[in-house]
Amino acid sequence: MTALKIGLIGTGYMGKCHALAWNSVAPVFGDVERPHLAVLAEASKELAEKKARELGFARATGDWRSLVEDPAVDVVSITTPNAFHPEMAIAALEAGKHVWCEKPMAVRLDDAERMREAARVSTRVAVLGYNYIQNPVIRLIRRILDEGQIGEVNHVRLEMDEDFMANPEDLFYWKSEASSGHGALDDFGVHPLSILRVLLGGVRRVCGHMTKPYADRPLQGGGRRAVETYDIATVLMELENGASGLIALNRSAWGRKGRIFLQIFGARGSVVYDQERMNEVQLYTADGTKETQGFRTILTGPQHPPYDKFIPAPGHGLGFNDLKIIECRELIRRIAGEEAYILDFEDGIRIERTVDAIARSAHEDRWIDVGADERRAAA
Amino acid sequence: MTALKIGLIGTGYMGKCHALAWNSVAPVFGDVERPHLAVLAEASKELAEKKARELGFARATGDWRSLVEDPAVDVVSITTPNAFHPEMAIAALEAGKHVWCEKPMAVRLDDAERMREAARVSTRVAVLGYNYIQNPVIRLIRRILDEGQIGEVNHVRLEMDEDFMANPEDLFYWKSEASSGHGALDDFGVHPLSILRVLLGGVRRVCGHMTKPYADRPLQGGGRRAVETYDIATVLMELENGASGLIALNRSAWGRKGRIFLQIFGARGSVVYDQERMNEVQLYTADGTKETQGFRTILTGPQHPPYDKFIPAPGHGLGFNDLKIIECRELIRRIAGEEAYILDFEDGIRIERTVDAIARSAHEDRWIDVGADERRAAA
Amino acid sequence: MTALKIGLIGTGYMGKCHALAWNSVAPVFGDVERPHLAVLAEASKELAEKKARELGFARATGDWRSLVEDPAVDVVSITTPNAFHPEMAIAALEAGKHVWCEKPMAVRLDDAERMREAARVSTRVAVLGYNYIQNPVIRLIRRILDEGQIGEVNHVRLEMDEDFMANPEDLFYWKSEASSGHGALDDFGVHPLSILRVLLGGVRRVCGHMTKPYADRPLQGGGRRAVETYDIATVLMELENGASGLIALNRSAWGRKGRIFLQIFGARGSVVYDQERMNEVQLYTADGTKETQGFRTILTGPQHPPYDKFIPAPGHGLGFNDLKIIECRELIRRIAGEEAYILDFEDGIRIERTVDAIARSAHEDRWIDVGADERRAAA
Amino acid sequence: MTALKIGLIGTGYMGKCHALAWNSVAPVFGDVERPHLAVLAEASKELAEKKARELGFARATGDWRSLVEDPAVDVVSITTPNAFHPEMAIAALEAGKHVWCEKPMAVRLDDAERMREAARVSTRVAVLGYNYIQNPVIRLIRRILDEGQIGEVNHVRLEMDEDFMANPEDLFYWKSEASSGHGALDDFGVHPLSILRVLLGGVRRVCGHMTKPYADRPLQGGGRRAVETYDIATVLMELENGASGLIALNRSAWGRKGRIFLQIFGARGSVVYDQERMNEVQLYTADGTKETQGFRTILTGPQHPPYDKFIPAPGHGLGFNDLKIIECRELIRRIAGEEAYILDFEDGIRIERTVDAIARSAHEDRWIDVGADERRAAA
């Protein structure tokens, strides 16, 4: 395969993360052609040029449309605010580019459906930046489940908590506006849903609940404005595989910084994982003598691919940015027509519909059948 | 106060625990008259005599009715299976005895209501064995909340998990029979509810869900029998104080042995507690420089009364049985007419009604207003 | 066996702990005759009477000599400051009593040697209060080692840290006087040595180092006084079984409350234990697939005797005071002529000689051969 | 500053790590000119060309001497086995190149002294790859110490343990040959010494001990060969600042994968750190009310620079490879003549001399004064 030519739109948190991945994927994996960092687009030409220099892109533009149409570009990394995803992703696909779009797909479900439709009619690859699933730990858990090491799964609990909205005296900003979405649910609830998806499959029914820990927040110039989004969400659910479960999300959870806490219970054992200790996983199996049973804290190492591509020694630790490099390798695999472990727009729309069902459930105060929605949508 | 004269009914798990408490409450606290262990009742006279000798009781009987009517008894410890609680507690109260009854009050809500009615018309003390709340850690959390150290609480999560029902090939026994109750919900869900009660007060609305991880279990003689109770329960809730929350219960949770995991989130901090590490609590407050903020692991010590009555040095650890000794001291306080930290039948009926509302909610697949029930019941 | 008749000297930290054990050993274990709490001795008759009432002793005395000679006493619990141990223990043994003496044996080695001599010529039982070894976890570790689960042990590390001397502005008190002993080494270093003894046997050579973190401390009336004892000690050692190891002790270790941290490395695995989490032990074995190897956190339960005598459910937690109850049961076993797991004066003198060798090594700045000393002493 | 031109010798574990750092330092930091990856040297031309393609170097050579003399190279990364460091580093310095050499400096002390001498006479930068000190956590600890948050330090304990030599049945290989060095001491003991150096300064006196857990190991063709190096080392020490301490090293410690465990005790608090959880540090200070004191688990975040250059959100986790990127930035700073946080050959020789003193101490079974050696060497 010749070198892929890359276009990057956006250079914020995730934009830089994509750029780092494009820079490192070849030296880390050693089995792919070094991508050519062709064009970078930002809001202005000036910013674009500054960032292109920093991040190693050959050219810069203040016009993302010129980037998606540029024949010198094969793949477009879309890392702009969620509201821009639909327009950009659809344009890129229509221009015949592969798309690597950050999660979630869109603010509104119908926009996400349009994106998926564009991917369907296109012959190009359209994948999403669900990087947490790329942790070798999550792959290990998947293998543990597939091999039946903890037996048939009957219950799962997923929590995701951070504290960037925890201070009630922080100024009102766009994340508290209804136009930004539901709140914790779509802001980061999609991450646990992505993990759920790769480990346990689809969700059948949900009963959601959303609350506002703080009714209002101060405005810059004085006074206060009512908060419109929900910083806390909780969900009961039944999975398609018959297991029961719950999801709890809180972006005002003081002290939690990047916690995704996962507990999976099966007929022969349990698995527990905490993203804040992303190089560990806890496994309990009902094997051996009762006297010495206990949760095993497994530290990741070269025996958990592709950790070995980064470090030959165990227990030395991957970081958050390394997950994006792994994701990038999977994207390249998918583009090459190989089996790849990555979530595409088909997977993404399932996640979005689940989010939508949870939100409706919370507003209507009742259980909602996600599957029914799926079937309706599919009809 | 002269020495209390004690009658004990039942010598199983909790019966022995009560006996140890009655034996140790005076030497531990040093400020109460040593109780007189008067009479012990068991199913047979022989067993009663054997146990009386072991546990230090002066007399033994195979007839619990004679015990509750014995003028040589002031307080009756009731530690028999839940189904016997109503009859025994009501008889003891009617005989003018103080009652210390193990939790939960009863298998059926109407029986619990009758017990509470008996306590209302009696002039005696009627309390319940909710020992987990007696952990000095829980008192510390209460003080932390009362002092506003974590600000106004807006979200709470409570999990209780054990694995005594985790093996699907364990023989069918009475805990899988419908006559034993709902399952995890009343079997041990009442414990988190007791903690919730002392820390955050009442529950307003609930939405419950209950599942059976294993459809059937093997019978002694061969064949299998369908399981009738729910080993897993999950609950969304709104508290009377406005906070949202959830409860998750699982008595088939491999690897969990005595886990009660509590997470409380407030406007200025968070508290996290795990009963499996019952001498620790984690506190996060948004104080000081951001650079060194983090969850503090507080080890209990003499500064957390009544730990000091057990051990003068910090970090040396109380045990599960010590909690019952503390509860016993609180019971004596209540009998003496002093302010006491213990849950009585009034508190208990609130817990039972919440349990009942959760169970109905799960069966009817909808949110149920506990407060409305309360008001109806009160009417 | 008829009921043992107990005399208790001292009612401080450990005196109360002994009293609780004598009160609870029968109800907890159910297989011993309830001891008769006969006489309690304290510094004054008044204090003795007050404490006798609290702790359940029949009689009280201000004269410990009358207690040790009292025909109504079979066993003497000695829980006074270390300086009193030799006189009391020797008198009790000479009066034909069994002796249960708190650790360490004495402040000076020659006194300890005299105590051991008195025990040798006596026909009575003379044991020491090394309670930490009674933790079911330590027994489990012993079994793990005996069964070769971690292979031949080649290295061990032991740390014991508390912070009761950590504040340099706390007033000077007797623990900083040379007459009290060496410092951390004998004050609590004997505890790790007791654990080492039951798990791995004797020490062959040591190289010690002792320091004073604070040169002086404030005096009550003003001014400061030079500290004479060593709050920190570190030791390199070779064990008789060939393993290497180290011990580190610090009684001015801010934040450590009751930490005894043990790491044992063998040819097939490792064991790690922390007394601050006394109901857990970590075991790593090089078994199974490499992918899922890790340290297992084993929670104690009924499968770890005698935990089962206290609580039938696993993971519910024993406390510090429970260890003394177990020790008491072992003492009774020893008195009854049964195999018992408890350290007697013969074991104790080995510990004391190791302490002495470490202290001399630190003063002389060189390795010292404990075995040679032992042989010399034995000659 | 114009772009630095880079030469890399070696492409093993650390060679790849250097390459990743050179690739990422510009996009991560955004404030340095993107380095030009000029030449890569490997044992053969073929291997060099393959690796140059993978790692992004423009040219390749099978002759490292041509690389160090190449005018197209400004900085030489030396990542070959330790035995090659002296010759390569000295040649590079003599050719007027900056040198970034992996640790330790050399197998033999006199070679390290020659390297330092070469650095002294050169005008170029000569630094070492002590990457663990680059963890933002270590910088945070340094700030905590500098600001006196835990008061004057009086005691320190450092452990480093891995298990790559733990299996006694693994084949004999070069790490068990005397020509490779002392064993655990120089193989990785230099890492804790580097951390000690940046946090607490120099070592005054040491007393070392080294053992071989396994006397021999199997040979490929059958039979066994005696092990010549020491997989376990323990050290007592006095620091130049007056604190006491110990170091324990074990490369046959089953279950430990990348553990560097650090405990620092001061007059007002303590710090604890474990490299296996490299994004956390524990801090205890004797501040606030006693009731809520405890070790705080601080998760790294943007408030701990240069974490912010990698990820804007806290608690998301850096990885082992990120440390080398930070080190690379510091190297560039040093080359630019700016204040830099990195260990150079002057620091390195201090570490090497301490290693040498420990080894001699272990062989001679006595304390050795490192300072005296230093002064002798300096004379």
XYZ file of C-alpha atoms in Angstrom, chain D residues 81-313:
233
model
C 24.030 -2.178 24.569
C 25.845 -0.539 27.488
C 29.240 -1.946 26.524
C 29.240 0.236 23.386
C 28.337 3.502 25.085
C 31.872 4.707 25.952
C 33.378 4.335 22.524
C 30.380 5.810 20.723
C 29.738 8.676 23.106
C 33.366 9.713 23.167
C 33.657 9.529 19.391
C 30.497 11.579 18.951
C 31.610 14.229 21.427
C 35.018 14.379 19.798
C 33.310 14.822 16.437
C 31.501 17.825 17.902
C 28.083 16.239 18.240
C 25.607 16.564 21.065
C 25.072 13.189 22.736
C 21.894 11.662 24.147
C 23.067 8.376 25.617
C 20.929 5.718 27.256
C 21.638 4.823 30.874
C 23.783 3.560 32.502
C 26.858 5.271 31.123
C 29.057 2.187 30.944
C 29.647 -1.268 32.342
C 32.876 -0.242 34.075
C 33.364 2.836 36.200
C 36.618 3.858 34.514
C 34.874 3.916 31.156
C 32.169 6.139 32.604
C 34.883 8.419 33.966
C 36.388 8.666 30.480
C 32.981 9.555 29.044
C 32.546 12.294 31.585
C 36.035 13.545 30.814
C 35.169 13.703 27.117
C 32.032 15.676 27.962
C 34.062 18.065 30.110
C 36.470 18.967 27.349
C 33.706 19.175 24.756
C 31.505 22.215 24.234
C 28.589 19.998 23.353
C 25.679 18.727 25.392
C 26.045 15.224 26.827
C 22.962 13.893 28.582
C 21.574 10.558 29.724
C 18.299 8.745 29.161
C 17.004 8.715 32.718
C 13.416 8.923 31.563
C 11.593 8.095 34.811
C 12.514 11.473 36.263
C 10.589 13.081 33.404
C 7.253 11.869 34.709
C 5.234 14.957 35.669
C 4.613 13.136 38.943
C 8.310 13.317 39.816
C 8.339 17.019 39.049
C 5.301 17.421 41.266
C 7.075 15.581 44.085
C 10.076 17.838 43.620
C 7.868 20.885 43.931
C 6.171 19.418 47.004
C 9.582 18.927 48.592
C 10.917 22.314 47.512
C 7.881 24.083 48.915
C 8.322 22.283 52.211
C 4.872 20.720 52.013
C 6.104 17.650 53.881
C 8.747 19.494 55.873
C 12.379 18.475 56.063
C 12.882 14.979 54.673
C 14.397 12.531 57.143
C 13.898 9.121 55.565
C 13.482 7.630 52.128
C 12.850 4.141 50.774
C 13.212 3.140 47.155
C 12.361 -0.203 45.638
C 12.643 -1.318 42.036
C 11.338 -4.721 41.097
C 10.626 -6.598 37.900
C 10.273 -10.272 37.131
C 12.089 -10.804 33.843
C 14.695 -12.952 35.664
C 12.215 -14.576 38.066
C 11.872 -17.942 36.406
C 14.765 -20.174 37.536
C 14.191 -22.424 34.551
C 14.645 -19.707 31.947
C 17.792 -20.312 29.944
C 21.105 -18.799 31.019
C 21.793 -15.675 28.959
C 24.193 -12.766 29.012
C 22.547 -10.947 31.918
C 23.827 -13.752 34.180
C 27.424 -13.297 32.995
C 29.808 -11.252 35.122
C 30.876 -9.293 32.052
C 27.403 -7.703 31.943
C 27.950 -5.955 35.297
C 26.876 -6.571 38.873
C 23.284 -7.552 38.220
C 20.131 -5.764 39.404
C 22.287 -3.021 40.878
C 23.544 -1.526 37.629
C 20.963 -3.131 35.347
C 18.222 -1.014 36.828
C 19.291 0.240 40.232
C 20.466 3.349 38.462
C 16.825 4.322 37.888
C 15.945 4.740 41.564
C 19.294 6.460 42.006
C 18.366 8.940 39.282
C 15.081 9.695 41.035
C 16.890 10.027 44.342
C 19.327 12.424 42.727
C 16.718 14.857 41.384
C 14.600 14.722 44.502
C 17.041 14.530 47.377
C 20.587 14.948 46.051
C 23.682 12.888 46.718
C 24.456 9.777 48.737
C 27.108 9.932 51.471
C 27.538 6.398 52.752
C 26.238 3.019 51.684
C 26.121 -0.522 52.934
C 25.159 -2.948 50.197
C 24.235 -6.583 50.006
C 23.746 -8.664 46.861
C 22.433 -12.188 46.430
C 21.736 -14.736 43.764
C 18.283 -16.230 44.158
C 19.220 -19.032 41.783
C 22.687 -20.604 41.829
C 22.535 -21.795 38.250
C 20.383 -21.815 35.146
C 19.807 -24.303 32.341
C 21.868 -24.100 29.151
C 20.353 -24.384 25.716
C 22.009 -27.673 24.870
C 21.473 -29.245 28.301
C 23.294 -28.986 31.600
C 23.368 -25.904 33.773
C 25.712 -22.971 34.228
C 26.481 -21.098 37.442
C 24.950 -17.626 37.616
C 27.590 -14.908 37.996
C 25.476 -11.798 38.627
C 23.260 -10.746 41.509
C 19.545 -10.487 40.752
C 18.786 -9.038 44.188
C 20.450 -6.111 45.910
C 19.664 -4.223 49.096
C 21.301 -1.062 50.343
C 21.290 0.990 53.524
C 22.352 4.561 53.009
C 22.889 7.990 54.461
C 22.221 10.902 52.175
C 24.316 14.042 52.002
C 21.338 15.983 53.337
C 21.370 13.874 56.510
C 18.368 11.662 55.771
C 18.609 7.896 56.128
C 17.290 5.513 53.561
C 17.314 2.212 51.826
C 17.183 0.826 48.326
C 15.949 -2.627 47.396
C 16.261 -4.085 43.915
C 15.009 -7.368 42.569
C 14.854 -8.458 38.958
C 13.456 -11.856 39.937
C 10.439 -10.473 41.817
C 7.485 -12.466 40.503
C 4.504 -10.269 39.744
C 6.355 -6.986 39.708
C 6.500 -5.677 36.152
C 7.728 -2.128 36.313
C 7.532 -1.294 39.963
C 9.537 1.611 41.311
C 8.156 2.209 44.765
C 9.179 5.395 46.511
C 8.382 6.452 50.058
C 9.606 9.801 51.364
C 9.036 10.793 54.986
C 9.364 14.340 56.243
C 8.677 16.317 59.388
C 5.222 17.380 58.189
C 4.110 14.697 55.788
C 4.902 11.874 53.420
C 4.920 11.116 49.703
C 4.415 7.689 48.162
C 4.761 6.798 44.485
C 4.551 3.609 42.447
C 5.755 3.624 38.836
C 3.290 0.838 37.968
C 0.624 3.472 38.550
C 2.659 6.211 36.990
C -0.189 8.717 36.745
C -0.774 8.838 40.497
C 1.053 10.034 43.566
C 0.068 9.796 47.217
C 0.540 12.768 49.497
C -0.089 12.965 53.231
C 0.243 16.197 55.125
C -0.415 16.850 58.771
C -2.785 19.689 57.920
C -6.428 20.320 58.677
C -8.550 18.420 61.146
C -7.234 15.069 62.292
C -10.571 13.474 61.514
C -10.163 13.750 57.785
C -6.429 13.384 57.324
C -5.307 10.684 54.955
C -3.132 9.952 51.973
C -4.437 11.836 48.959
C -4.275 10.022 45.633
C -3.435 12.765 43.173
C -4.137 11.957 39.521
C -1.959 13.832 37.075
C -3.506 16.462 34.857
C -2.797 19.686 32.991
C -1.919 21.324 36.305
C 1.178 19.131 36.314
C 3.282 20.335 33.372
C 4.095 19.224 30.806
C 1.098 16.853 31.015
C -0.884 19.712 29.432
C 1.151 19.444 26.245
C -0.147 15.901 25.745
C -3.750 16.041 26.943
C -5.910 18.962 28.076
C -8.090 16.809 30.365
